[in-house]
Short mmCIF file of C-alpha atoms in Angstrom, two decimals:
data_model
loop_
_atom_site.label_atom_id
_atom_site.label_comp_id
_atom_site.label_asym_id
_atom_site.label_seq_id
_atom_site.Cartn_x
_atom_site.Cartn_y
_atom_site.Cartn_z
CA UNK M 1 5.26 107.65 100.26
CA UNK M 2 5.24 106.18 96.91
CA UNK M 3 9.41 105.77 95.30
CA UNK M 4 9.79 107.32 92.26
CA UNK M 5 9.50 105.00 89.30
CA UNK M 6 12.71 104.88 87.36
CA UNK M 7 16.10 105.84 89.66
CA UNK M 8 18.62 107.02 86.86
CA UNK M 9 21.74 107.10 89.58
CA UNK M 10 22.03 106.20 92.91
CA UNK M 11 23.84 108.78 94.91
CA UNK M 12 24.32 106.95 97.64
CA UNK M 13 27.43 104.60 96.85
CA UNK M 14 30.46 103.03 99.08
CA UNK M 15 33.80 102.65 98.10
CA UNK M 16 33.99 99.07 97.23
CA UNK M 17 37.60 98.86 99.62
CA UNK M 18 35.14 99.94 102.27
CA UNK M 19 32.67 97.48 101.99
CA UNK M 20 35.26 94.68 101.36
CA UNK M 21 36.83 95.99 104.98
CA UNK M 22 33.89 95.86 106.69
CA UNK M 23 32.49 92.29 105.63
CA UNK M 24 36.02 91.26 106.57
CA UNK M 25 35.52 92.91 109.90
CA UNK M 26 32.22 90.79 110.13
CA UNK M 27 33.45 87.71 108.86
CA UNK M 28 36.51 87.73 111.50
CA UNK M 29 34.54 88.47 114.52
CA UNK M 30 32.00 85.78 113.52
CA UNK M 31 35.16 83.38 113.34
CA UNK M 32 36.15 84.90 117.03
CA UNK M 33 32.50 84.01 118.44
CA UNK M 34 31.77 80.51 116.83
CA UNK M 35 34.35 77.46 117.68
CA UNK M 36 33.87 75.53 114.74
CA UNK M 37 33.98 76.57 110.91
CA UNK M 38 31.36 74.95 110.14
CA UNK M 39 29.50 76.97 112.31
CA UNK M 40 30.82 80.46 111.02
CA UNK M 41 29.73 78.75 107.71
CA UNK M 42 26.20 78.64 108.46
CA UNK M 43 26.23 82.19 110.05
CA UNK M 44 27.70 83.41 107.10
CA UNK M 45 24.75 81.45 105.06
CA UNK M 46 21.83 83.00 106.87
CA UNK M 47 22.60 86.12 107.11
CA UNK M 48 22.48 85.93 103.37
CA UNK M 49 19.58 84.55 103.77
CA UNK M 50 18.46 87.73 105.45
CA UNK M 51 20.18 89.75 103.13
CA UNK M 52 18.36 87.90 99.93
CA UNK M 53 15.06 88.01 100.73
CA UNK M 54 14.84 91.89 100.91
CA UNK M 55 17.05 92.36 98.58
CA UNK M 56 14.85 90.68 96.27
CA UNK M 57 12.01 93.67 96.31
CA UNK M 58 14.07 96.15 95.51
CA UNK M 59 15.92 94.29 92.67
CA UNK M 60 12.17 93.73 91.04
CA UNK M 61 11.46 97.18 91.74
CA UNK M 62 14.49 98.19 89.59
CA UNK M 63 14.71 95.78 87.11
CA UNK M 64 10.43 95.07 86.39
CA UNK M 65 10.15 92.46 84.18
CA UNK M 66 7.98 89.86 84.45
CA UNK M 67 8.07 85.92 85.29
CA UNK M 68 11.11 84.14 84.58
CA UNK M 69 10.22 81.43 82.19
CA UNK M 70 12.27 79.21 82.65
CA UNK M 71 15.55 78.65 85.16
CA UNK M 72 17.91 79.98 82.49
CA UNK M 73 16.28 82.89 82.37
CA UNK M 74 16.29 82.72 86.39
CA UNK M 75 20.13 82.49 86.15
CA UNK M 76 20.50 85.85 83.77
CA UNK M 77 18.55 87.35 86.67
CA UNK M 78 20.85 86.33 89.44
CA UNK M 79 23.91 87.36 86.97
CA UNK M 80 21.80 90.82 86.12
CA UNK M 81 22.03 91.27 89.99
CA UNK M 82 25.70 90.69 90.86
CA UNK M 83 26.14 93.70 88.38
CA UNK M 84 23.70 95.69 90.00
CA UNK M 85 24.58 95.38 93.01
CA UNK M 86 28.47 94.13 93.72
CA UNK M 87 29.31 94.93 90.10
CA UNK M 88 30.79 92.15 89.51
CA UNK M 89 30.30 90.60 85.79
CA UNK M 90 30.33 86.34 86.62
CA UNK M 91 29.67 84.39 83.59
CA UNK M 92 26.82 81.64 83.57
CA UNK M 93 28.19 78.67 82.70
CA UNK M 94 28.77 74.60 83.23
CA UNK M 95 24.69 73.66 82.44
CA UNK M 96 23.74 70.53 83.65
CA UNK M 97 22.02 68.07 81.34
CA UNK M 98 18.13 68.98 82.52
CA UNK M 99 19.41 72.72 82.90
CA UNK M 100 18.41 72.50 86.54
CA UNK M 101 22.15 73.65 87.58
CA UNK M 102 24.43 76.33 86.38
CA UNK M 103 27.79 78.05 87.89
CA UNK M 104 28.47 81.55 88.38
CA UNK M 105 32.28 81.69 86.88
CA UNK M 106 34.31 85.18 88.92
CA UNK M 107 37.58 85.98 87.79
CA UNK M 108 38.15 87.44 90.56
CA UNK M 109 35.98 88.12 94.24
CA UNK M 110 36.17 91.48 95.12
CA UNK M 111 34.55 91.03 98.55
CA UNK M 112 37.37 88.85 99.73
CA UNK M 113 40.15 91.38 97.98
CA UNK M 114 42.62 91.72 100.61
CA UNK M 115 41.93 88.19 102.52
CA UNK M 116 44.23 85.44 103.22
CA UNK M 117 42.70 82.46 104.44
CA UNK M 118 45.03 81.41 107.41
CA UNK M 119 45.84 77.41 107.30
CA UNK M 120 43.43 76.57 110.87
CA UNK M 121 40.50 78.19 108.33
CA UNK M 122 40.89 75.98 105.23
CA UNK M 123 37.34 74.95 105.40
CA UNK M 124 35.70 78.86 105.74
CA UNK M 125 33.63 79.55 103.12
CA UNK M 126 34.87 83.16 103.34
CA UNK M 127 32.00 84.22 100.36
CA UNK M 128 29.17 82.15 101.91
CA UNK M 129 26.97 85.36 102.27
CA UNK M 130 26.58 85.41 98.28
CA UNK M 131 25.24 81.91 98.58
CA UNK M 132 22.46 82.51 101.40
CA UNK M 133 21.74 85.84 99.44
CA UNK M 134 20.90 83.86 96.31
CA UNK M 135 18.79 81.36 98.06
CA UNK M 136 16.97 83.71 99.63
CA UNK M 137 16.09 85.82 96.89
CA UNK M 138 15.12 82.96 94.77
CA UNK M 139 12.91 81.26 97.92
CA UNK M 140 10.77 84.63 97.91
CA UNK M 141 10.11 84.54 94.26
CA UNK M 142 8.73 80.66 94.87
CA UNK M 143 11.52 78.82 93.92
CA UNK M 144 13.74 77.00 96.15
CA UNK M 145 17.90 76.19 95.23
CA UNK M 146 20.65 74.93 96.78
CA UNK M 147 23.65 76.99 96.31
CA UNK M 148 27.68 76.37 96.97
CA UNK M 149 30.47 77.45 96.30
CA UNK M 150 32.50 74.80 93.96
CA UNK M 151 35.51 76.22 93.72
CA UNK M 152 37.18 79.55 95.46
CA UNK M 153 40.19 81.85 94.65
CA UNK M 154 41.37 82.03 98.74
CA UNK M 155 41.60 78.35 98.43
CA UNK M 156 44.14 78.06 95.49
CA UNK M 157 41.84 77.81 92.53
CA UNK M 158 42.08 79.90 89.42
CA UNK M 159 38.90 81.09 89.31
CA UNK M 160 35.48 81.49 92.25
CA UNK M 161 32.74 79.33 91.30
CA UNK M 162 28.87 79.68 92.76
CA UNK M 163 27.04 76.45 91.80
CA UNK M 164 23.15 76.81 91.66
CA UNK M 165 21.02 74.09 91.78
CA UNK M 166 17.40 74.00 91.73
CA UNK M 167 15.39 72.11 93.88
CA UNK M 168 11.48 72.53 93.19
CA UNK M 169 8.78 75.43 92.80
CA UNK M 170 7.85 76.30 96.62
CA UNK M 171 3.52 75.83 96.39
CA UNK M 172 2.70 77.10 99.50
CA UNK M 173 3.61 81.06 100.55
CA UNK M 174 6.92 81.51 102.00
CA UNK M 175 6.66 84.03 105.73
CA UNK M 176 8.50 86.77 105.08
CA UNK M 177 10.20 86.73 108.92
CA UNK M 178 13.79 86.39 109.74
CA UNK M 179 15.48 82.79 109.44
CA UNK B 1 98.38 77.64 101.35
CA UNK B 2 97.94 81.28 103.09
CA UNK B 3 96.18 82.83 100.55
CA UNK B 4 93.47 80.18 100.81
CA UNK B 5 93.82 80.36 104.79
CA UNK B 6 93.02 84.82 104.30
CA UNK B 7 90.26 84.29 101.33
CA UNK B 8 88.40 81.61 104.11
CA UNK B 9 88.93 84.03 107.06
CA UNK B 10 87.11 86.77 104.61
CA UNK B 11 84.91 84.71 103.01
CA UNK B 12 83.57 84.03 106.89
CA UNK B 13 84.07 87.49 108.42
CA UNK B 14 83.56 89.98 105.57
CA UNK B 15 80.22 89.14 103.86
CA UNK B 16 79.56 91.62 101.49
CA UNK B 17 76.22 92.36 100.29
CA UNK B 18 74.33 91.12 102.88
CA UNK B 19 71.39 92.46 104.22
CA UNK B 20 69.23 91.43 107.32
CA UNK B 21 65.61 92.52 107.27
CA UNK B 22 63.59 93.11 110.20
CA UNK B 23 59.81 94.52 110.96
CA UNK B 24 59.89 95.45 114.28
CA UNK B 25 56.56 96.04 116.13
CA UNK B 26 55.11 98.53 119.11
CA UNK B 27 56.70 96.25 121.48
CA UNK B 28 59.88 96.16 119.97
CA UNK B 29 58.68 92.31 118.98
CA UNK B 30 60.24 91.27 115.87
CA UNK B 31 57.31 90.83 112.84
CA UNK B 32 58.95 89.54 110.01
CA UNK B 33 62.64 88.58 109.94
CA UNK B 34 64.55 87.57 106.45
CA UNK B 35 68.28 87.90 104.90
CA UNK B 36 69.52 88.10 102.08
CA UNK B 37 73.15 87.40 100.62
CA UNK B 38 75.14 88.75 97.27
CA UNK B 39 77.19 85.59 97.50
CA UNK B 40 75.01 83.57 96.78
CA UNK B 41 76.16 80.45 99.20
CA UNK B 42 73.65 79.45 101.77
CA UNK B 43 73.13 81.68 104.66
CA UNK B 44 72.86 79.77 107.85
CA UNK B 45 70.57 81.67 109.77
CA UNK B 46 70.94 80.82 113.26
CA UNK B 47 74.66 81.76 113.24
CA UNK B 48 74.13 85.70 112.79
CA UNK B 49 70.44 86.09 113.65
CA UNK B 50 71.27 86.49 117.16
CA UNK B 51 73.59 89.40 116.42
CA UNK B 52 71.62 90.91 114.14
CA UNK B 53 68.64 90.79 116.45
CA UNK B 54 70.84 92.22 119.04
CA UNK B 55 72.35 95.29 116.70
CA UNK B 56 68.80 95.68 115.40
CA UNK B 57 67.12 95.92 118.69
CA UNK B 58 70.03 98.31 119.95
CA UNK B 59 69.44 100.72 117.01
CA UNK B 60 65.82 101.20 117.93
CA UNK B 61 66.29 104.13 120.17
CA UNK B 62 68.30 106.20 117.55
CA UNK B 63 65.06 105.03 114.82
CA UNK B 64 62.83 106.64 117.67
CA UNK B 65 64.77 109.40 117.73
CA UNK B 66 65.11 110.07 114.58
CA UNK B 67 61.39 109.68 113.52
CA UNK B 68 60.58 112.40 115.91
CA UNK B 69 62.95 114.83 114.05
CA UNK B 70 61.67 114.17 110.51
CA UNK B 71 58.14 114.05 108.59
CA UNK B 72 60.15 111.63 106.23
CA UNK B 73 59.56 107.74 106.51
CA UNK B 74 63.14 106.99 105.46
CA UNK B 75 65.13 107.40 108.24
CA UNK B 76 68.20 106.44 106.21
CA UNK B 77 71.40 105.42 107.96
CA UNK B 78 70.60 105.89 111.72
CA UNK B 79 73.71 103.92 113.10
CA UNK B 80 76.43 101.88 112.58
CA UNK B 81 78.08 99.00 114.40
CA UNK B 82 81.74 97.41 113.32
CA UNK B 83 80.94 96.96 109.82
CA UNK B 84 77.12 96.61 110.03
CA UNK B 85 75.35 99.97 108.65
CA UNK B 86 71.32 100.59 110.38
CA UNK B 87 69.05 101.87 107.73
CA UNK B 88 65.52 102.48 108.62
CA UNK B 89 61.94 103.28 107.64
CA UNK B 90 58.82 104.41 109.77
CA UNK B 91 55.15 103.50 108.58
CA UNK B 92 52.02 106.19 109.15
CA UNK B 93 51.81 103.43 111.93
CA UNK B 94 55.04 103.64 113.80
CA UNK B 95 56.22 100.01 112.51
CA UNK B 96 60.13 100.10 112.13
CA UNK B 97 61.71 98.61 109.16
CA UNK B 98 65.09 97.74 109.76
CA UNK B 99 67.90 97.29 107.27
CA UNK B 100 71.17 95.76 108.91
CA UNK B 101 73.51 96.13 105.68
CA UNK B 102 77.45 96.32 105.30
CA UNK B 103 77.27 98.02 101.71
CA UNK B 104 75.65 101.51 101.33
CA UNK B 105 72.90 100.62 98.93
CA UNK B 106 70.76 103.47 99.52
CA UNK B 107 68.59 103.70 95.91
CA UNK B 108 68.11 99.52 96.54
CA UNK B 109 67.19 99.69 100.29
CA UNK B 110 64.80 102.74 99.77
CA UNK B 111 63.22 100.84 96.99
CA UNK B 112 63.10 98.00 98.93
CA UNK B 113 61.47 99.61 102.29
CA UNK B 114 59.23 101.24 99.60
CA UNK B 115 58.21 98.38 97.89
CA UNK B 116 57.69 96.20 101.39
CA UNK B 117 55.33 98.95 102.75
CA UNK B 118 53.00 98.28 100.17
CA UNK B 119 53.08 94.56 100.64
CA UNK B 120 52.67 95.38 104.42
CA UNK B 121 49.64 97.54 104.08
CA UNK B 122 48.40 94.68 101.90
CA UNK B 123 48.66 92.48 104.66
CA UNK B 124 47.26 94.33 107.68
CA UNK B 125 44.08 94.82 105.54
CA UNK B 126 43.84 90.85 105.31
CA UNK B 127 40.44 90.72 108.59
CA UNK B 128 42.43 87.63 109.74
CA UNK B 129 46.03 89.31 110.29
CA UNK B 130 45.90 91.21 113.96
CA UNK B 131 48.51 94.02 113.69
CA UNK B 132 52.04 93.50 116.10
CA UNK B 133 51.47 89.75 115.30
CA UNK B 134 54.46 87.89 113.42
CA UNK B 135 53.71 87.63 109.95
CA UNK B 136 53.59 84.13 108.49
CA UNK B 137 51.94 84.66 105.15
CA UNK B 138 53.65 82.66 102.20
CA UNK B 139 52.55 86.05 99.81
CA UNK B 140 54.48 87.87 102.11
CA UNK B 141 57.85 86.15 102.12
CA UNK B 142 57.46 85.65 98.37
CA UNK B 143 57.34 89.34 98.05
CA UNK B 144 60.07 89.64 100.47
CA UNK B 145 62.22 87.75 98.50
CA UNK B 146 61.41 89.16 94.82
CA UNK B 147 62.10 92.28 96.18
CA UNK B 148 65.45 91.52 98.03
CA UNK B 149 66.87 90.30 94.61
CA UNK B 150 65.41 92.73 92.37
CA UNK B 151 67.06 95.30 94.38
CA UNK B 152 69.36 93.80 97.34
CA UNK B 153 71.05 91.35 96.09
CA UNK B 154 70.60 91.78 91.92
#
């Protein structure tokens, strides 16, 4: 069954309050199962890692342009898609010198809305989905980053910031099964 | 020398515009606890909490009463003890919000309940805050207290 080539409006949204419930649902029953944080961290990582590499399809499907040439035009992507899908606006910002890193700036993180990091959790990376989403996407398109989260709005700062880094071109064919 | 004796007496005995604030939770645990004084001197909690923990925990029969009878969440006065007036407020969940007052403030305390709900619904929806749990959030108390002098204590 072949999807129809151009989807002017997706019916099927969620209230944004609901989906910011829910991945706080998630994210404090992971904290309930794992002892450490660090742990919960990396939980929270690859299951954006799951999340990224389908996601990835669909946002070619939607979007279909070609070959980024070049990782700033890579980074417009992975801004285009925070739109799409979270509608959130971050800005690309803070190039390094080679343009092999750039930050995603948010004024604000809708996901983690209502959240209050309690003081035994200073070191969750309460966001850290966005991060394993982003690598994932990127690893099935052949290239392979590194990203973080430099600064975050639950932990005082003024604003969230998603650092990307890129690592190298992945040669070889990525399998497409789970992490 | 005995006016200064009587203005001591009242200034210890007949506190006016104080308020005590209390979220009290399905097992009559208290939540949140926080007072707040006109007067402006230093309140010295551990002197009245006790009492107002007792007169607050005695009124919560009358609040459960009272909720029963009405589909409003502002119980208003529910009872009194010496000079200590009992407001209340029910949430859609059955949390009490106590107000132990001695002045009848009722536009400021309704505001006030009004004003904490929201900051209380704000808080249950934080995934980390398990309801009937004391609340220790910093936002909280902040809110607590802009609230208390914007319409408590002025």
């Amino acid at each position: 069954m072949s999807r129809p080539a151009t989807r002017l409006t997706d019916t099927k949204k969620v209230s944004g309050e609901l989906f910011s419930l829910t991945y706080g649902a998630l994210v404090a029953q992971i904290v309930k199962d794992y002892q450490s944080v660090e742990d919960v961290n990396k939980q929270l990582e690859k299951m954006g890692y799951n999340v990224g590499v389908r996601i990835i399809e669909d946002f070619l499907a939607r979007t279909k342009e070609g070959k980024c040439a070049d990782f700033r035009e890579t980074a417009e992507k992975v801004q285009a898609a925070f739109k799409l899908y979270l509608n959130m606006s971050p800005t690309v910002t803070s190039w390094s010198a080679a343009s092999d890193q750039f930050s995603l700036v948010f004024e604000a993180n809708p996901i983690a809305e209502f959240v209050e990091l309690p003081d035994n959790y200073a070191d969750l990376q309460y966001s850290n989905i966005l991060c394993g989403a982003i690598r994932g996407a990127l690893e099935m398109v052949h290239i392979e980053v590194a990203a973080w989260f430099a600064q975050d709005n639950l932990k005082g700062d003024s604003v969230t910031e998603l650092r990307v880094k890129f690592i190298r071109k992945v040669e070889d064919t990525v399998p497409a099964g789970d992490d | 020398l005995i006016n200064c004796l009587i203005h001591f007496y009242k200034r210890d005995f007949v506190m006016s515009g104080t308020y005590y604030f209390v979220i009290v939770g399905h097992n009559d645990n208290p939540l949140f606890e926080v007072e707040f004084s006109s007067s402006g001197r230093e309140v010295r909690k551990d002197d009245h909490r006790h009492l107002n923990q007792f007169i607050a925990h005695a009124a919560l029969d009358l609040v459960d009463e009272h909720m029963l009878r009405t589909p409003n969440m502002y119980l208003k006065i529910v009872d009194k003890f010496n000079e200590w007036f009992v407001s209340a407020f029910v949430t859609a969940s059955r949390q009490r919000f106590i107000m132990l007052h001695d002045l009848k403030n009722e536009d400021g305390i309704k505001s006030f309940f009004s004003e904490m709900y929201e900051t209380y619904i704000k808080q249950v929806m934080n995934p980390f805050y398990s309801i009937n749990t004391p609340i220790k959030s910093v936002h909280f108390e902040k809110k607590a207290q802009f609230y208390g002098r914007k319409f408590l204590t002025g």
